[in-house]
XYZ file of C-alpha atoms in Angstrom:
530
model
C -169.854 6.964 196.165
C -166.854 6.374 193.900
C -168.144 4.308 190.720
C -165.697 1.903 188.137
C -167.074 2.153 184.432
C -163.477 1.323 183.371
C -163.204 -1.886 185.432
C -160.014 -1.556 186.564
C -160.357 -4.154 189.195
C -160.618 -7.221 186.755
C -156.765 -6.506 187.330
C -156.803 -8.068 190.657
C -157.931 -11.515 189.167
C -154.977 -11.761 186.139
C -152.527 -14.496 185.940
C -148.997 -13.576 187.148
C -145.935 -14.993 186.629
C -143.555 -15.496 190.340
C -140.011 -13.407 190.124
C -136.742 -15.331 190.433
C -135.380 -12.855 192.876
C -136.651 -9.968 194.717
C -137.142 -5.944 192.853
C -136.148 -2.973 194.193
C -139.110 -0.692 194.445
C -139.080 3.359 193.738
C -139.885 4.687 197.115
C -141.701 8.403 197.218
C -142.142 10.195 200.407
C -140.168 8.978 203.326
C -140.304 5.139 204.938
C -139.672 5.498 208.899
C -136.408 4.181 209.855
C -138.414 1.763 212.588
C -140.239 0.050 209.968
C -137.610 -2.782 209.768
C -139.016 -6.380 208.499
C -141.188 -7.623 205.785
C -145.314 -7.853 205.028
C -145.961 -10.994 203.782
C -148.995 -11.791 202.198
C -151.270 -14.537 200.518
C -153.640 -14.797 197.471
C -154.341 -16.597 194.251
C -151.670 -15.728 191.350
C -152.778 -18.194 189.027
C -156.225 -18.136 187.591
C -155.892 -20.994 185.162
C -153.613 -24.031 184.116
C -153.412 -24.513 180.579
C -156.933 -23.966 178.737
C -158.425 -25.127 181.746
C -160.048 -21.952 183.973
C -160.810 -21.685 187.693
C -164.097 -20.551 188.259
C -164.109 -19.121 191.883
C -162.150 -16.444 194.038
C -160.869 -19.152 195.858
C -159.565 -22.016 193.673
C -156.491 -19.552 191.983
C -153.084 -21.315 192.607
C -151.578 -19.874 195.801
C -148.670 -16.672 195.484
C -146.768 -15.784 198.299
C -145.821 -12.505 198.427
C -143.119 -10.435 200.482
C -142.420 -6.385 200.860
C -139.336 -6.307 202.790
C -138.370 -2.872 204.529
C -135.017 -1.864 205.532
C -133.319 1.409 206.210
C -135.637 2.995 204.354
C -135.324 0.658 201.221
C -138.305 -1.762 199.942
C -138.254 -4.710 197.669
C -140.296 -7.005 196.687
C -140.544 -10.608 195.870
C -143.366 -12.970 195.370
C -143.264 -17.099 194.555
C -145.813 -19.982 193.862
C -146.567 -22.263 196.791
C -145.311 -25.611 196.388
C -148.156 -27.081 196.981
C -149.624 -30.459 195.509
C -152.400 -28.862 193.903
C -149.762 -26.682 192.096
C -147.276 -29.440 191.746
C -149.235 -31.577 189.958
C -150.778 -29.390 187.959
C -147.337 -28.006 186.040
C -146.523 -31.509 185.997
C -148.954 -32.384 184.067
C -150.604 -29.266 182.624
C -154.150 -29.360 183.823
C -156.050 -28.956 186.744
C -155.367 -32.303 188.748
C -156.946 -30.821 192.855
C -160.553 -30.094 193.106
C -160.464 -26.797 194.098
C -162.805 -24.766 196.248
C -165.270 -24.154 193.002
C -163.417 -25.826 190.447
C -164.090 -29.489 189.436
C -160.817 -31.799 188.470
C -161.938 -33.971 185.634
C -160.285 -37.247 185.807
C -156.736 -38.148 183.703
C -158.015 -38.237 180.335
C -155.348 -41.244 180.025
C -156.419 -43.120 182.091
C -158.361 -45.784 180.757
C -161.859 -47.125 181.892
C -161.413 -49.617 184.752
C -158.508 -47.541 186.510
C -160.623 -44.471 186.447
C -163.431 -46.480 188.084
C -161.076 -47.393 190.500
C -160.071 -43.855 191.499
C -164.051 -42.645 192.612
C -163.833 -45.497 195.567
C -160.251 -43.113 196.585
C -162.210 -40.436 197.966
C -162.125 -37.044 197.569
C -158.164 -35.742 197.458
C -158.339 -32.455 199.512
C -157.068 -29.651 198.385
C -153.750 -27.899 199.791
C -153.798 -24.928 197.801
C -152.631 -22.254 200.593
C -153.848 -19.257 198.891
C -155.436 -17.677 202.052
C -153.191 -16.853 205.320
C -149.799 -17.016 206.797
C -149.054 -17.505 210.661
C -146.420 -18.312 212.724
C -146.312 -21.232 214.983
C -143.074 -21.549 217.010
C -140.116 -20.408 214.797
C -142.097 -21.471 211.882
C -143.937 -19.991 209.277
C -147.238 -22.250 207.542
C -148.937 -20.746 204.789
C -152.617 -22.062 205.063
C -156.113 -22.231 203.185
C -158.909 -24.331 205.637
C -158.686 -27.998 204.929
C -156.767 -29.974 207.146
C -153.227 -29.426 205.030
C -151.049 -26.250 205.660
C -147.858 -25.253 204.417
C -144.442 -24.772 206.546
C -142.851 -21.893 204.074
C -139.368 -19.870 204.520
C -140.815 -16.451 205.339
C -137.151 -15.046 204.177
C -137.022 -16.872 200.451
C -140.539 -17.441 199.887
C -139.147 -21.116 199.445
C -141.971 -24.157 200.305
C -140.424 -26.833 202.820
C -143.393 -28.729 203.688
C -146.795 -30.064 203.541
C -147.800 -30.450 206.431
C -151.309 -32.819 207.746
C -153.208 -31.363 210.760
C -155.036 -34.895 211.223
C -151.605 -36.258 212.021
C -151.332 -33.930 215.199
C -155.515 -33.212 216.599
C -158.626 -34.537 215.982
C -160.232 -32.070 213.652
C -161.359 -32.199 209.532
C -159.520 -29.102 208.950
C -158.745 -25.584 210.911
C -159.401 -21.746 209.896
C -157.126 -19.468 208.388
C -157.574 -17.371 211.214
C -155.681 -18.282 214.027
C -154.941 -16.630 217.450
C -151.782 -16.301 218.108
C -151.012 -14.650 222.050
C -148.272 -12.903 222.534
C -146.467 -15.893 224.698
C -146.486 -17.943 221.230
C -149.801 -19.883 221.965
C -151.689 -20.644 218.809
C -155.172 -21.309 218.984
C -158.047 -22.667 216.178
C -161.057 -24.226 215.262
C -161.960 -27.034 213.146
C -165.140 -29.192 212.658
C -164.652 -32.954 213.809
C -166.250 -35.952 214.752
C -167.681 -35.865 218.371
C -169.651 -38.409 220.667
C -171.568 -41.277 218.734
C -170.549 -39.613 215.195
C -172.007 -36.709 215.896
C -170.464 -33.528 214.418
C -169.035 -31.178 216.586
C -166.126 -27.889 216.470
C -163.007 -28.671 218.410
C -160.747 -25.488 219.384
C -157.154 -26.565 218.993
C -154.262 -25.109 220.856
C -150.702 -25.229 220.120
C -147.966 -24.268 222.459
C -145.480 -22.164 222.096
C -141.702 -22.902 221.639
C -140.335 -24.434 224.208
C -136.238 -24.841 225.724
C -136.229 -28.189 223.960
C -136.665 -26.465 220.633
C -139.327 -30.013 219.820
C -141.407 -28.726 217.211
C -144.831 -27.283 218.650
C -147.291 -28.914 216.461
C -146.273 -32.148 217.976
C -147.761 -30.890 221.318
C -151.245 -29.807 220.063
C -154.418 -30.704 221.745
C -158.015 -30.198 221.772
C -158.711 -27.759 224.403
C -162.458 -27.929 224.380
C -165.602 -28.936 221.842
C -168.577 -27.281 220.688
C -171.418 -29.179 219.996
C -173.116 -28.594 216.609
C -176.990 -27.316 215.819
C -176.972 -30.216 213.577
C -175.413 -33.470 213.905
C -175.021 -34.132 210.610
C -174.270 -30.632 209.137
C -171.804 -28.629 210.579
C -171.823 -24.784 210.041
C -168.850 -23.177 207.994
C -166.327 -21.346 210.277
C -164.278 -18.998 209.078
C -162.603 -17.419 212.610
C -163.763 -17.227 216.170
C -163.360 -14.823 219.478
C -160.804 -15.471 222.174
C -160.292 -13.375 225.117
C -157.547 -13.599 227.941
C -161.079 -16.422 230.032
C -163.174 -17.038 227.023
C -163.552 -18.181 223.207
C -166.350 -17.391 221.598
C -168.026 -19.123 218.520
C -170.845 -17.868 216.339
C -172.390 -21.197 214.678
C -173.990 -19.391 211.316
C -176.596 -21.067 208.780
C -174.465 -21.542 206.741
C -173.813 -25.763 206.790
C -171.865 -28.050 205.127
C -173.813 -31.304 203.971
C -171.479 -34.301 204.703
C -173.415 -36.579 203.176
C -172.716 -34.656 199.860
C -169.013 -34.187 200.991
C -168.302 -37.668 201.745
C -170.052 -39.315 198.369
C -167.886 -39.843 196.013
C -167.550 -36.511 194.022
C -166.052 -37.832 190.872
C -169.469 -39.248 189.900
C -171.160 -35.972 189.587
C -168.757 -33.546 189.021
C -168.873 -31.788 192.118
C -166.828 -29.116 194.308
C -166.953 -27.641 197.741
C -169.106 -24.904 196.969
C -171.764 -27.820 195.834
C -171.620 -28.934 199.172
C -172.941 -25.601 201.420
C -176.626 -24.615 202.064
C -178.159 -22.749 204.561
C -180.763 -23.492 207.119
C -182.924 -20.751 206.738
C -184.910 -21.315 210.218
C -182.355 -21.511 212.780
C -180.731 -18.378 212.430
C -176.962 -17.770 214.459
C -176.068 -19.361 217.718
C -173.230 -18.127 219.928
C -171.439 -19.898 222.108
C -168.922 -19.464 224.526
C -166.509 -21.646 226.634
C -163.703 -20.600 229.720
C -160.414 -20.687 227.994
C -158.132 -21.996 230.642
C -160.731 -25.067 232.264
C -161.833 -26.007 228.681
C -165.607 -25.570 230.108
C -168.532 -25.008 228.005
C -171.160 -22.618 229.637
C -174.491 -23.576 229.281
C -175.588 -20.606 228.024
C -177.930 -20.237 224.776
C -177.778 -16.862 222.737
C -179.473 -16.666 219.263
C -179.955 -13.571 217.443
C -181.123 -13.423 213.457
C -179.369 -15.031 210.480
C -175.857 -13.731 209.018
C -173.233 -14.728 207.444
C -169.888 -14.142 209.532
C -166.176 -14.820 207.957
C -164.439 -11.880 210.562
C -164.420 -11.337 213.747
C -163.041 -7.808 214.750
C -162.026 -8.110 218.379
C -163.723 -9.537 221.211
C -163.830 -8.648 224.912
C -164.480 -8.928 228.585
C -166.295 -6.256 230.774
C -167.902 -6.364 233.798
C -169.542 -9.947 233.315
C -169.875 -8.996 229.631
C -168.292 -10.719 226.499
C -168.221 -7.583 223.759
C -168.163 -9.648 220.426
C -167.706 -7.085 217.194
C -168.214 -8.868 214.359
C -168.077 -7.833 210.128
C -171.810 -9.286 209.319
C -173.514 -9.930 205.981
C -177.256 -10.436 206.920
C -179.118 -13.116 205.607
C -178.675 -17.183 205.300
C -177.492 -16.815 201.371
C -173.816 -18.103 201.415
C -171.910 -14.723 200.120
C -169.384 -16.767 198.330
C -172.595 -17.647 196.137
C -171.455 -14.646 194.902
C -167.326 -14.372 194.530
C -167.089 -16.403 191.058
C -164.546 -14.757 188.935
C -167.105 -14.281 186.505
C -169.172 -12.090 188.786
C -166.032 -10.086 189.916
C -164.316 -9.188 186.357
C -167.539 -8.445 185.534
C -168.212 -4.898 183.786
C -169.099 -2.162 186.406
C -172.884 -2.155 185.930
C -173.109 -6.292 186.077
C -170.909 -6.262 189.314
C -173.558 -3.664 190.584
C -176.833 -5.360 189.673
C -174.960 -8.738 191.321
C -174.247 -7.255 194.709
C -177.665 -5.363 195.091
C -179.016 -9.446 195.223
C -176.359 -10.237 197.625
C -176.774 -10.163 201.582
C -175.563 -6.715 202.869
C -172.871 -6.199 205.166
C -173.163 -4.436 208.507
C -170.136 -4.347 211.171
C -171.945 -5.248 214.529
C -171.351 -5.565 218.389
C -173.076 -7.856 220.377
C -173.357 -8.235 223.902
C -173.474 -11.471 225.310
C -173.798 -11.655 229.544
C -172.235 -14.250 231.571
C -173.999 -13.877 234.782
C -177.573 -15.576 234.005
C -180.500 -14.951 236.834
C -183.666 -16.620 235.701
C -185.467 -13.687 237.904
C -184.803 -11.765 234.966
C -186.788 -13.817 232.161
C -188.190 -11.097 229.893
C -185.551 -8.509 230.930
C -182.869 -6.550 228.732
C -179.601 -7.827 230.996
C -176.929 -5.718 228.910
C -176.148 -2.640 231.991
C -173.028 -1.108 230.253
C -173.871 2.206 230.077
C -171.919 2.598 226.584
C -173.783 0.369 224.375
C -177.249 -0.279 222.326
C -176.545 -4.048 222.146
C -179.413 -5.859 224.148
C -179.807 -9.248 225.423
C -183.037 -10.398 226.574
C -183.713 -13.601 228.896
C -186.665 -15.225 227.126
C -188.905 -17.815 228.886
C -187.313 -20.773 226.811
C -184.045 -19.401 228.739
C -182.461 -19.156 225.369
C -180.532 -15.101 225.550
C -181.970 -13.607 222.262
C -179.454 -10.951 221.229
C -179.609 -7.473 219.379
C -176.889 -6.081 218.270
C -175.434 -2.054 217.859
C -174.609 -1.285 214.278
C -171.065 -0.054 214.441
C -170.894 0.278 210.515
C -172.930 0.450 208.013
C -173.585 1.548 204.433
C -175.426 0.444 201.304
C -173.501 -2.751 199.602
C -170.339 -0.961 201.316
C -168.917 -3.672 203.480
C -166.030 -2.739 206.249
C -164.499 -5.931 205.823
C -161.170 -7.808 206.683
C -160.457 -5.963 209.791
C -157.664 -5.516 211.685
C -156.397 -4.119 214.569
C -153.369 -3.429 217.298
C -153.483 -7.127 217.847
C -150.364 -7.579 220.239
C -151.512 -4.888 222.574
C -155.513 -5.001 222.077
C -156.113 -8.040 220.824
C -158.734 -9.874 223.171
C -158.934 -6.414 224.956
C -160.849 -3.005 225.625
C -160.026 -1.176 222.015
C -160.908 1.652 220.226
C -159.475 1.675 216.630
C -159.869 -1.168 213.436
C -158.784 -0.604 209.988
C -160.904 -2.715 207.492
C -160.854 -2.512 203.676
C -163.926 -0.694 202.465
C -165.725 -3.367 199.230
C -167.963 -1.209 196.812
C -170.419 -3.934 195.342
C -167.594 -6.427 196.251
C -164.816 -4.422 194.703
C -162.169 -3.097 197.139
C -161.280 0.587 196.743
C -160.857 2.215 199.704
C -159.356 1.502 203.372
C -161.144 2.833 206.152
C -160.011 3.212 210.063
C -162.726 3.156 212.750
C -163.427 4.658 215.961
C -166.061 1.927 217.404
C -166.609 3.706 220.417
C -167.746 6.995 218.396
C -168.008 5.126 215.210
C -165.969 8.324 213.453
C -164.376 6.833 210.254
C -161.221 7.990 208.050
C -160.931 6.824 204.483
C -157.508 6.881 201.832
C -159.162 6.307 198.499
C -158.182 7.967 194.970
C -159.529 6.519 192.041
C -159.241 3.848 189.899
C -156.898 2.173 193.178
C -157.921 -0.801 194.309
C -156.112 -1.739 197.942
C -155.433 -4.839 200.132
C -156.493 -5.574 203.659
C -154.563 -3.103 205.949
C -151.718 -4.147 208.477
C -151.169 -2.210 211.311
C -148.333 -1.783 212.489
C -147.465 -0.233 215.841
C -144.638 2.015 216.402
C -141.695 0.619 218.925
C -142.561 3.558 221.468
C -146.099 3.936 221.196
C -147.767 5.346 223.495
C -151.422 5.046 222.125
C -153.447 2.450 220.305
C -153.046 3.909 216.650
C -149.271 4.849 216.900
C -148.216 3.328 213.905
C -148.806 2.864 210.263
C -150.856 0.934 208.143
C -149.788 -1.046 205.105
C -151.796 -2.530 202.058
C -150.790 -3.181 198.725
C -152.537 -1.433 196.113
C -153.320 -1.595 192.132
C -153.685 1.385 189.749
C -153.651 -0.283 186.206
C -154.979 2.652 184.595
C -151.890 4.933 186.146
C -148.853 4.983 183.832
C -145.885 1.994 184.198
C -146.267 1.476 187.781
C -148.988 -1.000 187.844
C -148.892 -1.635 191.944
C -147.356 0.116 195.163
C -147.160 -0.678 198.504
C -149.162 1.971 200.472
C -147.825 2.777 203.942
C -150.024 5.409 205.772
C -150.560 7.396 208.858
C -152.724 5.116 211.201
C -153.678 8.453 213.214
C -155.287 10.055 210.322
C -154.785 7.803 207.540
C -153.084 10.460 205.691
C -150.256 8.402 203.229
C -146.565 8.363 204.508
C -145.146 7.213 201.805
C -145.134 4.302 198.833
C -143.200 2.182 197.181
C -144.036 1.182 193.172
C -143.157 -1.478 191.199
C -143.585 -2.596 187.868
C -145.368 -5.557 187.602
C -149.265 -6.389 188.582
C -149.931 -7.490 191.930
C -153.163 -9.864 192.047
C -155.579 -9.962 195.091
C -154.188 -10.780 198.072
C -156.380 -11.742 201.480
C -154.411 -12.427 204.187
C -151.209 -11.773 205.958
C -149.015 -10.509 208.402
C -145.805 -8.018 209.514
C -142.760 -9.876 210.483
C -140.528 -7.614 212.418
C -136.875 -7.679 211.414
C-alpha cells in the first residue's frame, strides 16, 4: 500500500489558467508512428471565481483539454468551456450558476422587490460541462448531466454551442455516459415524466449521420421507458448496460427528492447535493428491456444496496445478461464524500474520511432471461464459468448475488474502460480502471476478469487519469494497443504533468510526453483518431 504524507494530490484540485495556443511537449521513449489523433479530455480547471470558492468535486468551471499525437510529436492545449455558468461568471466576477454543491447567492445589486421576483424563476440549471465528451454525428458535445450539453470544436478547443436536450426528447437531463455503436448510434438515459406524472427513465437514441448531412439530434427519440421504484423520487443514474438485444438499468437507492428540486431553491440556499437521499430499505433493482422492439421484460431482480456510477461492460450468453459493474456498497451517496475539502485534505484526514465511506468492490452479476416458475427456490445461473447466482424466490422477484471480480480495502478499480469498438456490449476479457487509494488516484490497473490477474503502473508521488485504450490498427487480440492517462508529479522537478502512454499487454510504459504546467483532474474522455 503506497501512502501520501506529502499530499501531493491537492495538486489535482488547483486553479489553472487555459493556454492561448497549444505546447510542444518533451517526448522520452518512443511514441508509435500509428498513434495518429488527439485524447481529449474533461474536468474542472477552475476551483473558484473571485473570493468566492466551490465547495464540491463537481462544481469547478469546466477545462477542455487536448494531447494531440502526430508522427511521433505531442502537444498540448487546453481551454475553458464557454459555457453560461462560466460566461457569466467572468462577466461579472462571482459565482452567478448553482453548481452541483455550490450555492449562487443572488446579485448583491439587485434590490429587494426584483430579487423577490427572481425565486418565482426557478432554478437556472447548470451547463457547466466539466464531465465527458462524445461524438454524435460529425459533432463533438462536451457534457455534464443536466439537460444542457455543449457542441465544442474537438480541433481548437473552441465552444460553438449550447445546446438544450428538452428541445429534441422528453427527458430532465441525460448521463455523461453515452453508448455510442460503431454505426454512429448514440444511446442514453435520462429521468422524465411518465404516465399520470409519475417519474420514470427514458433511454434516448440518436441516429447516426445520415446522406442528408440533417443534424442527428433533430432525429432523437425515446426508444423505451423504465418505470421508477418511486413515483416521486427517481434514483440517480450515472450510466447504464447496452448489448447488441438488451439495455440494462440498475435503479440504486440513491434518489433524488423532486419536491426539494422543484421548490424554489433561492429561499434556502440550496444545491443539488441538498437534494439526494437514499432509501435505505429497497436496496438495487435491475432492469432490462430488448433493444430493437423497445420492450420491457417483466422480469424483477434485486440484489443488496450499492452505489453504482460505472458500468464496465455488459453481455449476452446463452440466455444470460453478464452485467460487470464498479460497486460501492451501501445506500450512503459517495459524493457525500468528494467535497474539495475532504480531498485536499492532509494524508491522514483523507484516510480517516474514506474508512467512513462505502467501499468499493468491482462485481458481475448474472441476470437470466429465460424465467420457469418450476424453478422457484432454485439457483438458475448454469454458466459453468461464474459464482454469480440468481435465485427464483416465491414472490417471483430474481434475487441476485454477485462474483467479486475486484476487490481491496478502500482501493476502488474505478472509471473503467475497455476495447469498446471491438468488445463493447460483447464477450471480453481485459478493463483498465484507475486504482483510488482512500479516494486519491495513484495507480492504473488492467484486469483479467475471467482470471481476475491484475497489472499495475504506479511510482510515487504520481497521481494518473482514467486510462484510454487504444487499439492498435492491426490488432489481432483484445489488448493490442496502448493505454493513455495523464498524470501529475508536483513533487518531481519542472515538469509538473506528462502524458503517460503504456503497454496495454503488460502495462509496462512506452513512452511520455512532459509539459510544464499543472494539469488538474480530469474524468472523462475519449481518443479521436486522426
Amino acid at each position: 500500500r503506497v501512502e501520501h504524507p506529502a499530499g501531493g494530490y491537492k495538486k489535482l484540485f488547483e486553479t489553472v489558467e487555459e493556454l492561448s495556443s497549444p505546447v510542444t511537449a518533451h517526448v522520452t521513449g518512443w511514441i508509435p508512428t500509428w498513434l495518429r489523433g488527439s485524447l481529449l479530455r474533461c474536468g474542472p480547471g477552475l476551483f473558484e471565481v473571485g473570493a468566492e470558492p466551490f465547495y464540491h468535486l463537481f462544481d469547478g468551471q469546466a477545462l477542455l483539454h487536448k494531447f494531440d499525437f502526430k508522427e511521433g510529436h505531442v502537444t498540448y492545449h487546453r481551454r475553458f468551456v464557454r459555457t453560461d455558468a462560466y460566461v457569466r461568471a467572468m462577466t461579472e466576477k462571482r459565482i452567478v450558476i448553482t453548481e452541483f454543491g455550490t450555492y449562487a447567492y443572488p446579485d448583491p445589486c439587485k434590490n429587494i422587490f426584483s430579487r423577490f421576483f427572481s425565486y418565482f424563476k426557478g432554478v437556472e440549471v447548470t451547463d457547466n460541462a466539466l464531465v465527458n465528451v462524445y461524438p454524435v454525428g460529425e459533432d463533438y458535445y462536451a457534457c455534464t448531466e443536466t439537460n444542457f450539453i455543449t457542441k465544442i470544436n474537438p480541433d481548437t478547443l473552441e465552444t460553438i454551442k449550447q445546446v438544450d436536450l428538452c428541445k429534441y426528447v422528453s427527458v430532465n437531463g441525460a448521463t455523461a455516459h453515452p453508448h455510442v455503436e460503431n454505426d454512429g448510434t448514440v444511446y442514453n438515459i435520462g429521468n422524465c415524466f411518465g404516465k399520470n406524472f409519475a417519474l420514470a427513465y427514458n433511454i434516448i437514441r440518436i441516429p447516426p449521420l445520415q446522406a442528408d448531412k440533417e443534424d442527428p439530434m433533430n432525429k432523437s427519440e425515446v426508444v423505451v421507458q423504465f418505470p421508477c421504484s418511486d413515483r416521486f423520487k427517481p434514483s440517480y443514474v450515472h450510466s447504464f448496460g447496452l448489448t447488441s438485444n438488451y439495455i440494462v438499468f440498475v435503479e440504486t437507492p440513491v434518489k433524488i427528492n423532486l419536491l426539494k428540486f422543484l421548490s424554489s431553491w433561492s429561499l434556502w440556499g440550496a444545491n443539488y447535493m441538498d437534494c439526494f437521499e437514499s432509501n435505505e430499505t429497497m436496496g438495487v433493482w435491475l432492469h432490462v428491456a430488448e433493444k430493437k422492439k423497445g420492450r420491457l421484460l417483466n422480469i424483477k431482480y434485486r440484489t443488496s444496496a450499492f452505489n453504482l456510477f460505472h458500468h464496465i461492460n455488459t453481455y449476452e450468453d446463452n440466455g444470460f445478461l453478464i452485467v460487470d459493474l464498479c460497486t460501492w456498497k451501501g445506500f450512503e451517496f459517495v459524493y457525500n464524500y468528494l467535497y474539495l475539502a475532504n480531498l485536499r485534505a492532509n494524508w491522514d484526514q483523507v484516510k480517516r474520511q474514506a474508512e467512513k465511506a462505502p467501499q468499493p468492490e468491482a462485481r458481475r452479476y448474472v441476470l437470466p432471461l429465460n424465467i420457469d416458475k418450476a424453478d422457484t427456490g432454485k439457483n438458475l445461473v448454469t454458466l459453468p464459468y461464474t459464482t454469480a447466482t440468481a435465485t427464483l424466490r416465491s414472490d417471483e422477484t430474481i434475487w441476485l448475488e454477485p462474483e467479486v471480480i475486484f476487490s481491496g480495502p478502500r482501493h476502488a478499480f474505478e472509471f473503467p474502460q475497455i476495447n469498446y469498438k471491438k468488445y463493447g456490449g460483447k464477450p471480453y476479457t481485459y478493463t483498465y480502471g484507475l486504482g483510488l487509494n482512500h479516494f486519491v488516484p495513484d495507480r492504473l490497473c488492467k484486469l483479467n476478469v475471467k482470471t481476475k490477474e491484475t497489472w499495475v503502473w504506479q511510482e510515487p508521488d504520481s497521481y494518473p487519469s482514467e486510462p484510454i485504450f487504444v487499439s492498435h490498427p492491426d490488432a489481432l487480440e483484445e489488448d493490442d494497443g496502448v493505454v493513455l492517462s495523464i498524470v501529475i508529479s508536483p513533487g518531481a522537478g519542472p515538469k509538473p504533468a506528462y502524458l503517460l502512454i503504456l503497454n496495454a499487454k503488460d502495462m509496462s510504459e512506452v513512452a511520455r510526453a512532459e509539459v510544464e504546467v499543472n494539469i488538474p483532474v480530469t474524468f472523462h474522455g475519449l481518443f479521436k483518431r486522426a
